[in-house]
Amino acid sequence: MAHLIEQMAYVGDTPWHGLGQQLSRHQPLEVWRQQAGMDWHIEASPVRFIADGAGHLGSIHSFPEQKVLYRSDTRAPLSVVSQRYKVVQPEEVLEFYRDLTEYAGYELETAGVLKGGRKFWALARSGLGTALKGQDQVNAYLLLATSCDGSLATVATPTSVRVVCNNTLTIAVDGMSQGVKVPHSTEFRPQLVKQQLGISVSLRIPANVTAHSGDRDRVAHRSLAGSGFVS
């Protein structure tokens, strides 16, 4: 099973492996979270072990330098990591796109869970693209992916690869040149990552509109700096 898919959702064409839940366009993040199998949290517990005792039940000891990460829904273990390991939750990956989808014209394309929950990703179509001479339109996407077993840093990158499995995720990450990598020793700060990518989303209140009126002039700027894609 090279795809390593546990659960995923997508819009548009069915992935090559035939798995996943197809969604109609412009679904809210809450629907994506459920249908992509990302509606759970990563929990942590101290590492404990039993030291064998002669003729009786062994004694329980702890290893304070490490912690066990496990799923909140199934209690299935995910990994053993150091206490310094910064976890990025599945919900955070989807929330990264909330302002981009609401105000900047991005549309979620795929999202899902790999390796039993050890990796997960989301991919949004940016609306920017280019046409290659004699070939079809090449879409520009924005990928955010991470892991909780140390196999992948938290990665945000523009890509032309439609990520639908572990193989395509590897291709997109290996081919990144303008992306941002956040190691798990560092806290993931979504807005900072967007700034580093050259993406800004802002809300501007016109001078003649009161702040409490509920009316907003939404202003968004989309730019994947250096990606080679133009609108």
mmCIF file of C-alpha atoms in Angstrom:
data_model
loop_
_atom_site.group_PDB
_atom_site.id
_atom_site.type_symbol
_atom_site.label_atom_id
_atom_site.label_comp_id
_atom_site.label_asym_id
_atom_site.label_seq_id
_atom_site.Cartn_x
_atom_site.Cartn_y
_atom_site.Cartn_z
ATOM 1 C CA MET A 1 0.000 0.000 0.000
ATOM 2 C CA ALA A 2 2.295 2.728 -1.285
ATOM 3 C CA HIS A 3 -0.425 5.327 -0.804
ATOM 4 C CA LEU A 4 -0.522 4.765 3.006
ATOM 5 C CA ILE A 5 -3.939 6.455 3.096
ATOM 6 C CA GLU A 6 -6.030 6.050 6.209
ATOM 7 C CA GLN A 7 -8.703 8.573 5.262
ATOM 8 C CA MET A 8 -8.912 11.573 2.956
ATOM 9 C CA ALA A 9 -11.305 13.964 1.225
ATOM 10 C CA TYR A 10 -10.995 15.737 -2.093
ATOM 11 C CA VAL A 11 -12.762 17.833 -4.699
ATOM 12 C CA GLY A 12 -12.499 17.254 -8.421
ATOM 13 C CA ASP A 13 -10.867 14.198 -9.951
ATOM 14 C CA THR A 14 -10.811 10.916 -8.045
ATOM 15 C CA PRO A 15 -7.274 10.036 -6.845
ATOM 16 C CA TRP A 16 -5.431 7.223 -8.596
ATOM 17 C CA HIS A 17 -5.976 4.857 -5.660
ATOM 18 C CA GLY A 18 -9.750 5.351 -5.727
ATOM 19 C CA LEU A 19 -9.948 6.127 -1.999
ATOM 20 C CA GLY A 20 -11.396 9.089 -0.169
ATOM 21 C CA GLN A 21 -14.612 11.033 0.148
ATOM 22 C CA GLN A 22 -15.460 13.330 -2.749
ATOM 23 C CA LEU A 23 -16.811 16.709 -1.664
ATOM 24 C CA SER A 24 -18.507 19.503 -3.558
ATOM 25 C CA ARG A 25 -16.606 22.773 -3.782
ATOM 26 C CA HIS A 26 -16.556 25.440 -1.071
ATOM 27 C CA GLN A 27 -17.321 23.134 1.853
ATOM 28 C CA PRO A 28 -16.571 24.623 5.299
ATOM 29 C CA LEU A 29 -13.470 23.485 7.156
ATOM 30 C CA GLU A 30 -15.638 21.633 9.668
ATOM 31 C CA VAL A 31 -16.862 19.332 6.890
ATOM 32 C CA TRP A 32 -13.319 18.813 5.633
ATOM 33 C CA ARG A 33 -12.163 17.990 9.145
ATOM 34 C CA GLN A 34 -14.714 15.204 9.487
ATOM 35 C CA GLN A 35 -14.561 13.790 5.971
ATOM 36 C CA ALA A 36 -10.766 13.862 5.779
ATOM 37 C CA GLY A 37 -10.489 11.952 9.071
ATOM 38 C CA MET A 38 -8.838 14.862 10.901
ATOM 39 C CA ASP A 39 -11.437 15.228 13.675
ATOM 40 C CA TRP A 40 -9.220 13.970 16.510
ATOM 41 C CA HIS A 41 -6.365 15.307 18.607
ATOM 42 C CA ILE A 42 -2.878 14.142 19.463
ATOM 43 C CA GLU A 43 -2.575 13.482 23.180
ATOM 44 C CA ALA A 44 0.615 12.971 25.188
ATOM 45 C CA SER A 45 1.460 10.696 28.106
ATOM 46 C CA PRO A 46 4.654 10.051 30.102
ATOM 47 C CA VAL A 47 6.705 7.014 29.127
ATOM 48 C CA ARG A 48 6.424 4.265 31.736
ATOM 49 C CA PHE A 49 7.832 0.763 31.764
ATOM 50 C CA ILE A 50 7.741 -2.316 33.965
ATOM 51 C CA ALA A 51 11.015 -3.663 35.297
ATOM 52 C CA ASP A 52 10.795 -7.414 35.800
ATOM 53 C CA GLY A 53 10.891 -8.578 39.379
ATOM 54 C CA ALA A 54 11.967 -12.009 40.592
ATOM 55 C CA GLY A 55 8.858 -14.065 41.360
ATOM 56 C CA HIS A 56 6.452 -11.120 41.447
ATOM 57 C CA LEU A 57 5.021 -8.361 39.330
ATOM 58 C CA GLY A 58 7.716 -5.929 38.279
ATOM 59 C CA SER A 59 7.838 -2.347 39.437
ATOM 60 C CA ILE A 60 6.674 0.554 37.285
ATOM 61 C CA HIS A 61 9.200 3.219 36.357
ATOM 62 C CA SER A 62 9.037 6.369 34.262
ATOM 63 C CA PHE A 63 11.338 7.865 31.653
ATOM 64 C CA PRO A 64 10.780 11.619 32.025
ATOM 65 C CA GLU A 65 12.852 12.680 29.010
ATOM 66 C CA GLN A 66 10.353 11.121 26.578
ATOM 67 C CA LYS A 67 6.589 11.128 26.011
ATOM 68 C CA VAL A 68 4.172 8.914 24.117
ATOM 69 C CA LEU A 69 1.899 10.527 21.545
ATOM 70 C CA TYR A 70 -1.418 8.814 20.881
ATOM 71 C CA ARG A 71 -4.748 9.444 19.167
ATOM 72 C CA SER A 72 -7.596 10.857 21.211
ATOM 73 C CA ASP A 73 -10.227 8.813 19.359
ATOM 74 C CA THR A 74 -8.753 5.303 19.171
ATOM 75 C CA ARG A 75 -6.015 5.631 21.837
ATOM 76 C CA ALA A 76 -3.674 4.106 19.265
ATOM 77 C CA PRO A 77 -0.011 4.987 19.895
ATOM 78 C CA LEU A 78 1.661 7.184 17.299
ATOM 79 C CA SER A 79 5.234 7.700 18.447
ATOM 80 C CA VAL A 80 7.651 8.227 21.307
ATOM 81 C CA VAL A 81 9.297 11.650 21.186
ATOM 82 C CA SER A 82 11.271 13.956 23.429
ATOM 83 C CA GLN A 83 9.588 16.345 25.830
ATOM 84 C CA ARG A 84 10.778 19.211 23.607
ATOM 85 C CA TYR A 85 8.789 17.935 20.636
ATOM 86 C CA LYS A 86 6.182 20.502 19.510
ATOM 87 C CA VAL A 87 3.019 18.839 18.274
ATOM 88 C CA VAL A 88 0.987 20.275 15.396
ATOM 89 C CA GLN A 89 -2.613 19.092 15.570
ATOM 90 C CA PRO A 90 -4.650 17.907 12.544
ATOM 91 C CA GLU A 91 -7.105 20.736 13.180
ATOM 92 C CA GLU A 92 -4.276 23.292 12.985
ATOM 93 C CA VAL A 93 -3.366 22.107 9.499
ATOM 94 C CA LEU A 94 -6.874 22.832 8.231
ATOM 95 C CA GLU A 95 -7.214 26.071 10.203
ATOM 96 C CA PHE A 96 -4.118 27.344 8.390
ATOM 97 C CA TYR A 97 -6.366 27.809 5.356
ATOM 98 C CA ARG A 98 -9.361 29.489 7.009
ATOM 99 C CA ASP A 99 -8.501 33.093 6.146
ATOM 100 C CA LEU A 100 -7.074 32.041 2.788
ATOM 101 C CA THR A 101 -10.303 30.291 1.759
ATOM 102 C CA GLU A 102 -12.617 32.938 3.204
ATOM 103 C CA TYR A 103 -10.867 36.075 1.959
ATOM 104 C CA ALA A 104 -8.097 35.264 -0.530
ATOM 105 C CA GLY A 105 -9.743 32.989 -3.083
ATOM 106 C CA TYR A 106 -8.025 29.732 -2.132
ATOM 107 C CA GLU A 107 -10.038 26.502 -2.362
ATOM 108 C CA LEU A 108 -9.219 23.293 -0.533
ATOM 109 C CA GLU A 109 -8.420 20.518 -2.986
ATOM 110 C CA THR A 110 -7.344 17.537 -0.859
ATOM 111 C CA ALA A 111 -6.699 16.708 2.798
ATOM 112 C CA GLY A 112 -6.082 13.504 4.658
ATOM 113 C CA VAL A 113 -4.315 11.246 7.115
ATOM 114 C CA LEU A 114 -1.442 8.849 6.395
ATOM 115 C CA LYS A 115 0.240 6.030 8.309
ATOM 116 C CA GLY A 116 -2.506 5.650 10.891
ATOM 117 C CA GLY A 117 -2.304 9.318 11.881
ATOM 118 C CA ARG A 118 1.462 9.765 11.912
ATOM 119 C CA LYS A 119 1.306 12.127 8.918
ATOM 120 C CA PHE A 120 -1.415 14.436 7.670
ATOM 121 C CA TRP A 121 -1.746 17.185 5.090
ATOM 122 C CA ALA A 122 -4.027 19.676 3.379
ATOM 123 C CA LEU A 123 -3.705 21.158 -0.093
ATOM 124 C CA ALA A 124 -5.443 24.240 -1.476
ATOM 125 C CA ARG A 125 -5.701 25.538 -5.017
ATOM 126 C CA SER A 126 -4.387 29.083 -5.045
ATOM 127 C CA GLY A 127 -6.156 30.305 -8.167
ATOM 128 C CA LEU A 128 -2.774 31.162 -9.659
ATOM 129 C CA GLY A 129 -1.406 29.108 -12.490
ATOM 130 C CA THR A 130 0.358 28.966 -15.807
ATOM 131 C CA ALA A 131 -0.193 27.335 -19.160
ATOM 132 C CA LEU A 132 2.697 25.415 -20.672
ATOM 133 C CA LYS A 133 3.082 25.664 -24.422
ATOM 134 C CA GLY A 134 1.323 22.731 -26.046
ATOM 135 C CA GLN A 135 0.235 21.327 -22.694
ATOM 136 C CA ASP A 136 -2.627 21.609 -20.240
ATOM 137 C CA GLN A 137 -2.975 24.234 -17.545
ATOM 138 C CA VAL A 138 -0.672 23.653 -14.576
ATOM 139 C CA ASN A 139 -2.396 24.421 -11.293
ATOM 140 C CA ALA A 140 -0.689 26.137 -8.397
ATOM 141 C CA TYR A 141 -1.368 24.715 -4.961
ATOM 142 C CA LEU A 142 -0.348 25.563 -1.426
ATOM 143 C CA LEU A 143 0.574 22.516 0.646
ATOM 144 C CA LEU A 144 0.790 22.212 4.420
ATOM 145 C CA ALA A 145 1.911 18.866 5.831
ATOM 146 C CA THR A 146 3.360 17.572 9.064
ATOM 147 C CA SER A 147 4.019 14.452 11.094
ATOM 148 C CA CYS A 148 3.981 13.432 14.725
ATOM 149 C CA ASP A 149 6.676 10.755 14.507
ATOM 150 C CA GLY A 150 9.606 12.936 13.459
ATOM 151 C CA SER A 151 9.561 11.695 9.857
ATOM 152 C CA LEU A 152 8.563 15.105 8.483
ATOM 153 C CA ALA A 153 8.923 18.659 9.713
ATOM 154 C CA THR A 154 5.917 20.934 9.355
ATOM 155 C CA VAL A 155 6.203 21.991 5.719
ATOM 156 C CA ALA A 156 4.368 24.760 3.861
ATOM 157 C CA THR A 157 5.178 25.132 0.197
ATOM 158 C CA PRO A 158 3.767 26.164 -3.160
ATOM 159 C CA THR A 159 3.639 23.191 -5.487
ATOM 160 C CA SER A 160 2.185 22.048 -8.783
ATOM 161 C CA VAL A 161 1.765 18.502 -7.401
ATOM 162 C CA ARG A 162 -1.776 17.437 -6.473
ATOM 163 C CA VAL A 163 -1.089 15.594 -3.225
ATOM 164 C CA VAL A 164 -3.348 12.558 -2.785
ATOM 165 C CA CYS A 165 -1.090 9.986 -1.083
ATOM 166 C CA ASN A 166 2.260 9.432 0.590
ATOM 167 C CA ASN A 167 4.050 9.167 -2.767
ATOM 168 C CA THR A 168 2.767 12.497 -4.093
ATOM 169 C CA LEU A 169 3.434 14.132 -0.723
ATOM 170 C CA THR A 170 7.046 12.977 -0.924
ATOM 171 C CA ILE A 171 7.364 14.311 -4.477
ATOM 172 C CA ALA A 172 5.966 17.711 -3.453
ATOM 173 C CA VAL A 173 8.215 18.015 -0.396
ATOM 174 C CA ASP A 174 11.356 16.794 -2.172
ATOM 175 C CA GLY A 175 10.739 19.268 -4.989
ATOM 176 C CA MET A 176 10.170 22.326 -2.813
ATOM 177 C CA SER A 177 12.392 25.333 -3.388
ATOM 178 C CA GLN A 178 10.368 28.262 -2.026
ATOM 179 C CA GLY A 179 8.722 26.610 0.949
ATOM 180 C CA VAL A 180 9.059 26.941 4.712
ATOM 181 C CA LYS A 181 10.097 24.149 7.064
ATOM 182 C CA VAL A 182 9.324 24.393 10.765
ATOM 183 C CA PRO A 183 11.165 21.767 12.851
ATOM 184 C CA HIS A 184 9.251 20.144 15.678
ATOM 185 C CA SER A 185 11.626 21.728 18.165
ATOM 186 C CA THR A 186 10.010 25.064 17.238
ATOM 187 C CA GLU A 187 6.443 26.233 17.730
ATOM 188 C CA PHE A 188 4.371 26.361 14.548
ATOM 189 C CA ARG A 189 3.134 29.931 13.978
ATOM 190 C CA PRO A 190 0.757 29.987 10.997
ATOM 191 C CA GLN A 191 0.754 33.734 10.338
ATOM 192 C CA LEU A 192 4.534 33.913 10.431
ATOM 193 C CA VAL A 193 4.746 31.050 7.946
ATOM 194 C CA LYS A 194 2.349 32.868 5.613
ATOM 195 C CA GLN A 195 4.480 35.989 5.838
ATOM 196 C CA GLN A 196 7.572 33.969 4.978
ATOM 197 C CA LEU A 197 5.731 32.550 1.966
ATOM 198 C CA GLY A 198 4.768 36.023 0.815
ATOM 199 C CA ILE A 199 1.053 35.506 1.492
ATOM 200 C CA SER A 200 -0.886 38.228 3.274
ATOM 201 C CA VAL A 201 -4.559 38.350 4.165
ATOM 202 C CA SER A 202 -6.053 41.428 5.757
ATOM 203 C CA LEU A 203 -9.396 42.977 6.595
ATOM 204 C CA ARG A 204 -9.744 46.697 6.073
ATOM 205 C CA ILE A 205 -12.556 48.739 7.597
ATOM 206 C CA PRO A 206 -13.354 51.770 5.417
ATOM 207 C CA ALA A 207 -13.255 55.130 7.159
ATOM 208 C CA ASN A 208 -16.971 55.691 6.620
ATOM 209 C CA VAL A 209 -18.017 52.372 8.185
ATOM 210 C CA THR A 210 -18.223 51.869 11.924
ATOM 211 C CA ALA A 211 -16.273 48.957 13.358
ATOM 212 C CA HIS A 212 -19.345 47.443 15.020
ATOM 213 C CA SER A 213 -21.637 47.626 11.985
ATOM 214 C CA GLY A 214 -20.617 44.195 10.778
ATOM 215 C CA ASP A 215 -19.762 45.550 7.313
ATOM 216 C CA ARG A 216 -16.193 44.963 6.164
ATOM 217 C CA ASP A 217 -14.271 45.793 3.069
ATOM 218 C CA ARG A 218 -12.310 42.595 2.687
ATOM 219 C CA VAL A 219 -8.968 43.095 1.065
ATOM 220 C CA ALA A 220 -6.698 40.159 0.288
ATOM 221 C CA HIS A 221 -3.381 39.845 -1.446
ATOM 222 C CA ARG A 222 -2.176 36.577 -2.956
ATOM 223 C CA SER A 223 1.402 36.069 -3.979
ATOM 224 C CA LEU A 224 3.465 32.907 -3.976
ATOM 225 C CA ALA A 225 6.791 34.684 -4.107
ATOM 226 C CA GLY A 226 9.201 33.124 -6.546
ATOM 227 C CA SER A 227 6.892 30.227 -7.350
ATOM 228 C CA GLY A 228 6.718 30.982 -11.065
ATOM 229 C CA PHE A 229 2.924 31.088 -11.044
ATOM 230 C CA VAL A 230 1.043 34.186 -12.054
ATOM 231 C CA SER A 231 -2.643 35.001 -12.093
#
